[in-house]
CSV table of C-alpha atoms and ligand atoms in Angstrom, one decimal:
chain,number,residue,atom,x,y,z
J,1143,MET,CA,2.0,31.8,21.5
J,1144,LYS,CA,5.6,31.3,20.6
J,1145,VAL,CA,6.4,27.6,20.6
J,1146,LYS,CA,9.9,26.4,21.3
J,1147,LYS,CA,11.5,23.0,21.1
J,1148,TYR,CA,13.7,21.6,23.9
J,1149,THR,CA,15.7,18.4,23.5
J,1150,ALA,CA,17.3,16.3,26.3
J,1151,ASN,CA,18.2,12.7,27.2
J,1152,SER,CA,15.2,12.3,29.5
J,1153,LEU,CA,11.9,13.8,30.2
J,1154,PRO,CA,12.9,15.3,33.6
J,1155,GLU,CA,15.9,16.9,32.0
J,1156,ALA,CA,13.9,18.3,29.2
J,1157,MET,CA,11.4,19.7,31.7
J,1158,LYS,CA,14.2,21.3,33.6
J,1159,LEU,CA,15.2,23.1,30.4
J,1160,VAL,CA,11.7,24.3,29.9
J,1161,ARG,CA,11.3,25.5,33.4
J,1162,ALA,CA,14.7,27.3,33.3
J,1163,ASP,CA,13.8,29.1,30.1
J,1164,LEU,CA,10.1,29.8,30.5
J,1165,GLY,CA,9.4,29.6,34.2
J,1166,SER,CA,6.7,27.6,35.9
J,1167,GLY,CA,4.0,29.2,33.7
J,1168,ALA,CA,5.2,27.2,30.6
J,1169,VAL,CA,2.5,25.4,28.6
J,1170,ILE,CA,3.6,21.9,27.4
J,1171,LEU,CA,2.1,21.2,24.0
J,1172,ASN,CA,3.7,18.0,23.1
J,1173,THR,CA,6.4,15.5,24.0
J,1174,ARG,CA,7.8,12.8,21.9
J,1175,GLU,CA,10.7,10.4,21.6
J,1176,VAL,CA,13.1,10.9,18.8
J,1177,GLN,CA,16.0,8.9,17.4
J,1178,ALA,CA,19.3,10.7,17.3
J,1179,GLY,CA,22.1,9.9,15.0
J,1180,GLY,CA,22.6,6.4,13.7
J,1181,PHE,CA,22.4,4.8,10.2
J,1182,LEU,CA,19.0,3.8,8.9
J,1183,GLY,CA,17.7,3.5,12.4
J,1184,PHE,CA,20.6,1.4,13.6
J,1185,PHE,CA,22.8,2.5,16.4
J,1186,THR,CA,20.5,5.4,17.2
J,1187,LYS,CA,20.0,6.8,20.7
J,1188,LYS,CA,16.7,8.1,22.0
J,1189,ASN,CA,16.1,11.7,22.9
J,1190,ILE,CA,13.1,13.4,24.3
J,1191,GLU,CA,11.7,16.5,22.6
J,1192,ILE,CA,9.3,18.9,24.3
J,1193,PHE,CA,7.4,21.6,22.6
J,1194,ALA,CA,6.5,24.3,25.0
J,1195,GLY,CA,5.5,27.9,25.0
J,1196,LEU,CA,4.5,30.7,27.2
J,1197,ASP,CA,1.2,32.3,26.6
J,1198,GLN,CA,0.1,35.4,28.4
J,1199,ASP,CA,-2.7,36.1,25.9
J,1200,ILE,CA,-4.9,33.2,27.0
J,1201,ASP,CA,-6.7,33.9,30.2
J,1202,TYR,CA,-8.1,30.5,30.9
J,1203,HIS,CA,-9.7,29.5,34.1
J,1204,PRO,CA,-11.5,26.2,33.4
J,1205,LYS,CA,-13.2,26.0,36.8
J,1206,LYS,CA,-14.6,29.6,36.6
J,1207,PRO,CA,-17.6,30.0,34.2
J,1208,VAL,CA,-17.4,33.1,31.9
J,1209,VAL,CA,-20.0,35.5,33.2
J,1210,ILE,CA,-21.7,37.8,30.7
J,1211,ASN,CA,-24.8,39.8,31.9
J,1212,ASN,CA,-24.6,37.7,35.0
J,1213,GLU,CA,-25.5,34.6,33.1
J,1214,PRO,CA,-22.9,31.8,32.9
J,1215,VAL,CA,-23.8,30.8,29.4
J,1216,GLN,CA,-20.8,31.4,27.3
J,1217,SER,CA,-18.4,29.0,28.8
J,1218,SER,CA,-19.0,26.3,26.2
J,1219,VAL,CA,-18.3,28.8,23.4
J,1220,LYS,CA,-15.0,29.7,25.1
J,1221,ASP,CA,-14.2,26.0,25.6
J,1222,GLU,CA,-14.9,25.4,21.9
J,1223,GLU,CA,-12.6,28.2,20.9
J,1224,LEU,CA,-9.9,26.9,23.1
J,1225,THR,CA,-10.3,23.4,21.8
J,1226,GLN,CA,-10.1,24.8,18.3
J,1227,GLU,CA,-6.9,26.7,19.2
J,1228,ILE,CA,-5.3,23.7,20.8
J,1229,ARG,CA,-6.1,21.6,17.8
J,1230,GLN,CA,-4.4,24.2,15.5
J,1231,LEU,CA,-1.4,24.4,17.8
J,1232,LYS,CA,-1.2,20.6,17.9
J,1233,GLN,CA,-1.2,20.5,14.1
J,1234,MET,CA,1.4,23.2,14.0
J,1235,VAL,CA,3.6,21.3,16.5
J,1236,HIS,CA,3.0,18.1,14.6
J,1237,ASN,CA,4.3,19.8,11.4
J,1238,MET,CA,7.2,21.3,13.2
J,1239,THR,CA,8.3,17.9,14.5
J,1240,ILE,CA,9.1,16.7,11.1
J,1241,GLN,CA,11.0,19.8,10.0
J,1242,ASN,CA,14.8,19.6,10.0
J,1243,LYS,CA,17.1,22.0,11.6
J,1244,ASP,CA,16.9,24.4,8.6
J,1245,SER,CA,13.1,24.5,9.2
J,1246,GLU,CA,12.4,23.2,5.7
J,1247,PRO,CA,9.0,21.7,5.5
J,1248,ILE,CA,8.7,18.0,4.8
J,1249,PRO,CA,8.9,17.4,1.0
J,1250,GLU,CA,5.7,16.6,-0.8
J,1251,PHE,CA,7.3,13.4,-1.8
J,1252,ALA,CA,7.5,12.2,1.8
J,1253,GLU,CA,4.1,13.6,2.6
J,1254,GLU,CA,2.6,11.4,-0.2
J,1255,TRP,CA,4.3,8.4,1.3
J,1256,ARG,CA,3.1,9.3,4.7
J,1257,SER,CA,-0.6,9.4,3.6
J,1258,PHE,CA,-0.2,6.2,1.8
J,1259,LEU,CA,1.3,4.4,4.8
J,1260,GLN,CA,-1.5,5.9,6.9
J,1261,LEU,CA,-4.1,4.5,4.5
J,1262,GLN,CA,-2.4,1.1,4.8
J,1263,GLU,CA,-2.8,1.4,8.6
J,1264,LEU,CA,0.9,1.0,9.3
J,1265,GLU,CA,1.3,2.1,12.9
J,1266,PRO,CA,2.5,5.7,13.4
J,1267,GLY,CA,5.3,4.4,15.6
J,1268,ILE,CA,6.7,2.7,12.6
J,1269,SER,CA,5.7,5.0,9.8
J,1270,GLU,CA,6.8,8.3,11.4
J,1271,ASP,CA,10.3,6.9,11.9
J,1272,LEU,CA,10.3,5.7,8.3
J,1273,ILE,CA,9.2,9.1,7.0
J,1274,ILE,CA,12.0,10.9,8.9
J,1275,GLN,CA,14.6,8.6,7.5
J,1276,LEU,CA,13.0,8.8,4.1
J,1277,THR,CA,13.1,12.7,4.2
J,1278,ASN,CA,16.8,12.6,5.3
J,1279,LYS,CA,17.6,10.2,2.4
J,1280,TYR,CA,15.6,12.3,0.0
J,1281,ARG,CA,17.5,15.5,0.9
J,1282,SER,CA,20.8,13.9,0.5
J,1283,PHE,CA,20.1,13.8,-3.3
J,1284,GLU,CA,19.9,16.5,-6.0
J,1285,PRO,CA,16.3,16.7,-7.1
J,1286,ASN,CA,16.8,14.9,-10.4
J,1287,GLU,CA,18.8,12.2,-8.6
J,1288,ALA,CA,16.0,11.6,-6.2
J,1289,GLN,CA,13.6,10.9,-9.0
J,1290,GLU,CA,15.8,8.2,-10.4
J,1291,TYR,CA,16.4,6.5,-7.1
J,1292,ASP,CA,14.8,3.1,-6.4
J,1293,TRP,CA,12.5,4.2,-3.4
J,1294,ASN,CA,10.6,1.0,-3.6
J,1295,LYS,CA,13.7,-1.0,-2.8
J,1296,TRP,CA,14.8,1.4,-0.1
J,1297,MET,CA,11.4,1.0,1.6
J,1298,THR,CA,11.4,-2.7,1.2
J,1299,ASP,CA,14.9,-3.0,2.8
J,1300,TRP,CA,14.0,-0.5,5.6
J,1301,LEU,CA,10.7,-2.2,6.6
J,1302,SER,CA,11.8,-5.9,6.1
J,1303,ALA,CA,14.9,-5.3,8.2
J,1304,ARG,CA,12.6,-4.5,11.1
J,1305,MET,CA,10.5,-7.7,10.6
J,1306,LYS,CA,11.7,-10.9,12.1
J,1307,LYS,CA,13.7,-12.3,9.2
J,1308,SER,CA,14.0,-16.0,10.0
J,1309,ASP,CA,11.3,-18.7,9.9
J,1310,PHE,CA,9.1,-17.0,7.3
J,1311,GLY,CA,7.3,-19.1,4.8
J,1312,GLY,CA,5.1,-22.1,5.5
J,1313,PHE,CA,5.2,-25.3,7.4
J,1314,HIS,CA,8.0,-27.7,6.5
J,1315,TYR,CA,7.1,-30.8,8.6
J,1316,GLU,CA,9.3,-29.7,11.5
J,1317,THR,CA,6.8,-31.3,13.9
J,1318,LYS,CA,4.2,-34.0,13.3
J,1319,PHE,CA,1.3,-31.9,14.7
J,1320,LEU,CA,0.3,-28.6,13.3
J,1321,ASN,CA,-2.4,-26.9,15.3
J,1322,LEU,CA,-4.4,-24.0,13.9
J,1323,ILE,CA,-5.9,-21.6,16.5
J,1324,GLY,CA,-7.7,-18.3,16.3
J,1325,PRO,CA,-11.2,-16.8,16.5
J,1326,THR,CA,-14.3,-18.3,14.8
J,1327,GLY,CA,-14.8,-17.6,11.1
J,1328,VAL,CA,-11.3,-16.4,10.2
J,1329,GLY,CA,-10.7,-19.5,8.0
J,1330,LYS,CA,-9.0,-22.1,10.2
J,1331,THR,CA,-10.8,-25.1,8.8
J,1332,THR,CA,-10.4,-23.9,5.2
J,1333,THR,CA,-6.7,-23.3,5.7
J,1334,ILE,CA,-6.2,-26.7,7.3
J,1335,ALA,CA,-7.8,-28.2,4.1
J,1336,LYS,CA,-5.4,-26.2,2.0
J,1337,ILE,CA,-2.3,-27.2,4.0
J,1338,GLY,CA,-3.5,-30.8,4.1
J,1339,ALA,CA,-4.1,-30.9,0.3
J,1340,LYS,CA,-0.7,-29.5,-0.4
J,1341,ALA,CA,0.9,-32.1,1.9
J,1342,VAL,CA,-0.9,-35.0,0.2
J,1343,LEU,CA,-1.0,-33.9,-3.4
J,1344,LYS,CA,2.2,-32.0,-3.8
J,1345,ASP,CA,4.5,-33.3,-1.1
J,1346,GLY,CA,3.2,-36.9,-1.1
J,1347,LYS,CA,2.9,-37.0,2.7
J,1348,LYS,CA,0.8,-39.3,4.9
J,1349,VAL,CA,-1.7,-36.8,6.4
J,1350,ALA,CA,-4.5,-37.0,9.0
J,1351,PHE,CA,-6.9,-34.5,10.6
J,1352,ILE,CA,-8.1,-34.3,14.2
J,1353,THR,CA,-10.8,-31.8,15.2
J,1354,THR,CA,-11.5,-30.6,18.7
J,1355,ASP,CA,-14.1,-28.2,17.4
J,1356,THR,CA,-17.1,-30.2,18.5
J,1357,TYR,CA,-19.4,-27.3,19.3
J,1358,ARG,CA,-21.2,-27.3,16.0
J,1359,ILE,CA,-22.0,-30.4,13.9
J,1360,ALA,CA,-21.5,-28.4,10.8
J,1361,ALA,CA,-17.8,-27.7,11.8
J,1362,ILE,CA,-17.1,-31.4,12.1
J,1363,GLU,CA,-18.9,-32.1,8.8
J,1364,GLN,CA,-16.9,-29.4,7.1
J,1365,LEU,CA,-13.5,-31.0,8.1
J,1366,LYS,CA,-14.8,-34.5,7.4
J,1367,THR,CA,-15.8,-33.5,3.9
J,1368,TYR,CA,-12.3,-32.2,3.1
J,1369,ALA,CA,-10.9,-35.5,4.6
J,1370,GLU,CA,-13.1,-37.5,2.3
J,1371,ILE,CA,-12.1,-35.5,-0.8
J,1372,LEU,CA,-8.4,-36.0,0.1
J,1373,ASN,CA,-9.0,-39.6,1.1
J,1374,ILE,CA,-7.4,-39.2,4.5
J,1375,PRO,CA,-8.7,-40.1,8.0
J,1376,CYS,CA,-10.3,-37.6,10.3
J,1377,GLU,CA,-10.8,-38.1,14.1
J,1378,VAL,CA,-13.2,-36.1,16.3
J,1379,ALA,CA,-11.8,-35.6,19.8
J,1380,TYR,CA,-14.5,-34.7,22.3
J,1381,THR,CA,-12.2,-35.4,25.2
J,1382,ALA,CA,-8.5,-35.4,26.1
J,1383,ASP,CA,-8.7,-39.3,26.0
J,1384,ASP,CA,-10.1,-39.1,22.5
J,1385,PHE,CA,-7.2,-36.9,21.5
J,1386,LYS,CA,-4.7,-39.3,23.0
J,1387,ARG,CA,-6.3,-42.3,21.1
J,1388,ALA,CA,-6.2,-40.3,17.9
J,1389,LYS,CA,-2.6,-39.5,18.5
J,1390,GLU,CA,-1.7,-43.1,18.9
J,1391,LYS,CA,-3.7,-44.1,15.8
J,1392,PHE,CA,-1.7,-41.6,13.7
J,1393,ASN,CA,1.6,-42.7,15.1
J,1394,ASP,CA,3.1,-43.4,11.7
J,1395,TYR,CA,1.7,-40.4,9.9
J,1396,ASP,CA,3.9,-37.5,8.6
J,1397,LEU,CA,1.5,-34.7,9.4
J,1398,VAL,CA,-1.5,-34.4,11.7
J,1399,LEU,CA,-3.4,-31.2,11.3
J,1400,VAL,CA,-5.5,-30.1,14.3
J,1401,ASP,CA,-8.6,-28.1,13.9
J,1402,SER,CA,-10.0,-26.3,16.9
J,1403,ALA,CA,-12.7,-23.9,18.1
J,1404,GLY,CA,-11.4,-20.4,18.9
J,1405,ARG,CA,-12.7,-20.6,22.4
J,1406,ASN,CA,-10.8,-23.8,23.3
J,1407,PHE,CA,-7.5,-22.1,23.6
J,1408,LEU,CA,-8.8,-19.4,25.9
J,1409,ASN,CA,-9.6,-22.1,28.3
J,1410,ARG,CA,-6.6,-22.8,30.6
J,1411,PHE,CA,-7.9,-26.3,31.5
J,1412,TYR,CA,-8.2,-27.3,27.9
J,1413,ILE,CA,-4.6,-26.2,27.1
J,1414,GLU,CA,-3.2,-28.0,30.1
J,1415,GLU,CA,-5.0,-31.2,29.1
J,1416,LEU,CA,-3.7,-30.9,25.6
J,1417,GLN,CA,-0.2,-30.1,26.8
J,1418,ARG,CA,-0.2,-33.4,28.7
J,1419,ILE,CA,-0.7,-35.2,25.5
J,1420,VAL,CA,1.5,-33.3,23.0
J,1421,HIS,CA,4.5,-31.2,23.8
J,1422,PHE,CA,3.9,-27.8,22.2
J,1423,ASP,CA,7.4,-27.1,20.9
J,1424,LYS,CA,8.7,-30.6,20.3
J,1425,ASP,CA,5.6,-32.3,18.9
J,1426,MET,CA,3.3,-29.5,17.8
J,1427,LYS,CA,3.5,-26.1,16.3
J,1428,ASN,CA,0.7,-23.6,16.9
J,1429,TYR,CA,-0.1,-21.2,14.1
J,1430,LEU,CA,-2.5,-18.3,14.9
J,1431,VAL,CA,-5.0,-17.6,12.1
J,1432,LEU,CA,-6.1,-13.9,11.7
J,1433,SER,CA,-8.3,-12.4,9.1
J,1434,LEU,CA,-6.9,-9.4,7.2
J,1435,THR,CA,-10.4,-8.0,7.3
J,1436,SER,CA,-10.3,-7.4,11.0
J,1437,LYS,CA,-9.0,-4.3,12.8
J,1438,TYR,CA,-5.4,-4.3,13.9
J,1439,LYS,CA,-6.3,-3.4,17.4
J,1440,ASP,CA,-8.4,-6.5,17.7
J,1441,MET,CA,-5.6,-8.6,16.2
J,1442,GLU,CA,-3.3,-7.3,18.9
J,1443,THR,CA,-5.7,-8.3,21.6
J,1444,ILE,CA,-6.1,-11.8,20.1
J,1445,TYR,CA,-2.4,-12.2,19.7
J,1446,SER,CA,-1.8,-11.3,23.3
J,1447,GLN,CA,-4.5,-13.8,24.4
J,1448,PHE,CA,-2.8,-16.6,22.5
J,1449,LYS,CA,0.9,-15.7,22.6
J,1450,SER,CA,1.8,-17.7,25.8
J,1451,LEU,CA,0.9,-21.0,24.1
J,1452,PRO,CA,3.3,-20.1,22.3
J,1453,VAL,CA,2.3,-18.8,18.9
J,1454,HIS,CA,5.0,-20.1,16.5
J,1455,LYS,CA,3.7,-18.3,13.4
J,1456,VAL,CA,0.8,-16.3,12.2
J,1457,ILE,CA,-1.4,-17.0,9.1
J,1458,PHE,CA,-3.3,-14.1,7.6
J,1459,THR,CA,-6.4,-15.0,5.7
J,1460,LYS,CA,-8.8,-13.2,3.3
J,1461,LYS,CA,-6.2,-11.1,1.5
J,1462,ASP,CA,-8.7,-11.1,-1.4
J,1463,GLU,CA,-11.2,-9.1,0.7
J,1464,THR,CA,-9.0,-6.1,1.5
J,1465,THR,CA,-6.4,-3.7,0.1
J,1466,THR,CA,-5.0,-2.7,3.5
J,1467,PHE,CA,-1.9,-4.7,4.7
J,1468,GLY,CA,-0.3,-2.6,7.5
J,1469,ALA,CA,-1.4,-5.2,10.1
J,1470,VAL,CA,0.9,-7.8,8.6
J,1471,LEU,CA,3.9,-5.5,9.1
J,1472,ASN,CA,2.8,-4.1,12.4
J,1473,LEU,CA,2.3,-7.5,14.0
J,1474,SER,CA,5.6,-8.9,12.7
J,1475,ILE,CA,7.6,-5.8,13.7
J,1476,ASN,CA,5.9,-5.2,17.1
J,1477,HIS,CA,6.0,-8.8,18.2
J,1478,GLY,CA,8.8,-10.4,16.2
J,1479,VAL,CA,6.5,-13.1,15.0
J,1480,PRO,CA,7.1,-14.8,11.6
J,1481,ILE,CA,4.3,-15.0,9.1
J,1482,GLY,CA,3.6,-18.5,7.8
J,1483,TYR,CA,1.0,-18.2,5.0
J,1484,ILE,CA,-1.3,-15.7,3.4
J,1485,THR,CA,-4.5,-17.0,2.0
J,1486,ASN,CA,-6.3,-15.2,-0.8
J,1487,GLY,CA,-9.6,-16.9,-1.5
J,1488,GLN,CA,-12.0,-19.7,-0.7
J,1489,ASN,CA,-10.6,-22.2,-3.2
J,1490,VAL,CA,-8.9,-25.3,-1.7
J,1491,PRO,CA,-6.0,-25.8,-2.2
J,1492,ASP,CA,-5.0,-23.0,-4.6
J,1493,ASP,CA,-5.7,-19.8,-2.7
J,1494,MET,CA,-2.7,-19.8,-0.3
J,1495,PHE,CA,0.9,-18.7,-0.6
J,1496,GLU,CA,4.1,-18.5,1.5
J,1497,ALA,CA,6.0,-15.2,1.6
J,1498,ASP,CA,9.2,-13.9,3.1
J,1499,ALA,CA,9.5,-10.5,4.8
J,1500,GLU,CA,10.5,-8.7,1.6
J,1501,GLU,CA,7.5,-10.1,-0.3
J,1502,LEU,CA,5.1,-9.1,2.4
J,1503,VAL,CA,6.4,-5.5,2.3
J,1504,GLN,CA,6.1,-5.6,-1.5
J,1505,MET,CA,2.5,-6.8,-1.0
J,1506,LEU,CA,1.8,-3.5,0.8
J,1507,LEU,CA,3.9,-1.2,-1.5
J,1508,LYS,CA,2.2,-2.6,-4.6
J,1509,GLU,CA,-1.0,-0.8,-3.4
J,1510,LYS,CA,0.7,2.5,-3.9
J,1511,LEU,CA,1.4,1.8,-7.6
J,1512,LYS,CA,-2.3,1.2,-8.1
J,1513,HIS,CA,-3.0,4.8,-7.0
J,1514,ASP,CA,0.0,6.6,-8.7
U,2917,GDP,N1,-12.5,-14.6,0.8
U,2917,GDP,C1,-12.0,-15.5,1.6
U,2917,GDP,N2,-12.7,-16.3,2.3
U,2917,GDP,C2,-12.1,-17.2,3.1
U,2917,GDP,C3,-10.7,-17.4,3.1
U,2917,GDP,N3,-10.4,-18.4,3.9
U,2917,GDP,C4,-11.6,-18.9,4.4
U,2917,GDP,N4,-12.6,-18.2,3.9
U,2917,GDP,C5,-14.0,-18.3,4.2
U,2917,GDP,O1,-14.3,-17.9,5.5
U,2917,GDP,C6,-15.4,-18.6,6.0
U,2917,GDP,C7,-15.1,-19.2,7.4
U,2917,GDP,O2,-14.0,-20.2,7.1
U,2917,GDP,P1,-13.8,-21.4,8.1
U,2917,GDP,O3,-12.6,-22.1,7.6
U,2917,GDP,O4,-15.0,-22.2,8.4
U,2917,GDP,O5,-13.4,-20.6,9.4
U,2917,GDP,P2,-13.1,-21.1,10.9
U,2917,GDP,O6,-14.3,-20.9,11.7
U,2917,GDP,O7,-11.9,-20.3,11.4
U,2917,GDP,O8,-12.8,-22.6,10.8
U,2917,GDP,C8,-15.8,-19.6,5.0
U,2917,GDP,O9,-16.8,-19.1,4.2
U,2917,GDP,C9,-14.5,-19.7,4.1
U,2917,GDP,O10,-14.8,-20.1,2.8
U,2917,GDP,C10,-9.9,-16.5,2.2
U,2917,GDP,O11,-8.7,-16.6,2.2
U,2917,GDP,N5,-10.6,-15.6,1.5
U,2918,MG,MG1,-13.7,-24.2,11.7
């Protein structure tokens, strides 16, 4: 089958071109959105590309079984062949989409970057765009010039420019209450202890804990133990009234860290009760805690469950247990949410750091050097 590419401003327009050229028997193999023009992804406009072809060779009637010796047994073989053929065509089209107008194949250099970004689980929506821009940039150089070029910096600038730039870095006492939310086991309580310890020991703040995670005794004991070590008070709030009393008790404190059970914040009633006591923007910041060991798809689901609270920042935990960091960039780029802290171990208070967008991109890019 001869495959041709059609480009237009919209899908209906592109379809019109296909129909005019190939007639109504055209086979659509792939459609995609492409950026046209622009500078490093800025000021670009979106075009639609359709890959289509006309194939008289394939006589495919899916509803009609293939009859050989009067026995309808071969249809699955035919299906298998077609599936195989479609797979090959898809691969061919995929390769074509990244060729430029001179039909040069993508340079090996860009291909290496693409596989690396795939391994890092950077979303294709981000990485494919990046690879196209990288290829264009690469081709603008003479080969020896390209080798000298600081690609690491180019990547860092390109990716960090797409992340929300402001508000990165940790908590700077902008509200009295800091509330850590997120699923069970991601490291909320441990991270509260780390932030609390830094506030007491490094910043000399007057700090208290409140926990509303009263489901398991062990969870309360865990926070109380940290409070004892830091010599600060810890209140357990079983009810909204308890929380109100604790809030009054800690009236002259600089920072009150609130620990919670993941499920609390999926309960509308609980949130409404809490919002009656503390104003979520004025008095309290909500930081969503996610573990870098979980799947990005699950992180997205969790983020969308919590985002209306709102989520002011995200904390990623357990950096020490993975070498895959695409999720940090995906979440920040797709949702424009700043990253507060990264934690990288179980030690309180040491295993935690603040990072800006550039540093977080570097965290991912550093993994490539390990393989080069
Ligand atoms: N490896 C590693 N483990 C962590 C980190 N943060 C927390 N943990 C561990 O994860 C487990 C659950 O932590 P916890 O704070 O109780 O989670 P919570 O249920 O969200 O409060 C504990 O064993 C912690 O020591 C981290 O950054 N790296
Ligand atoms: Mg906990």
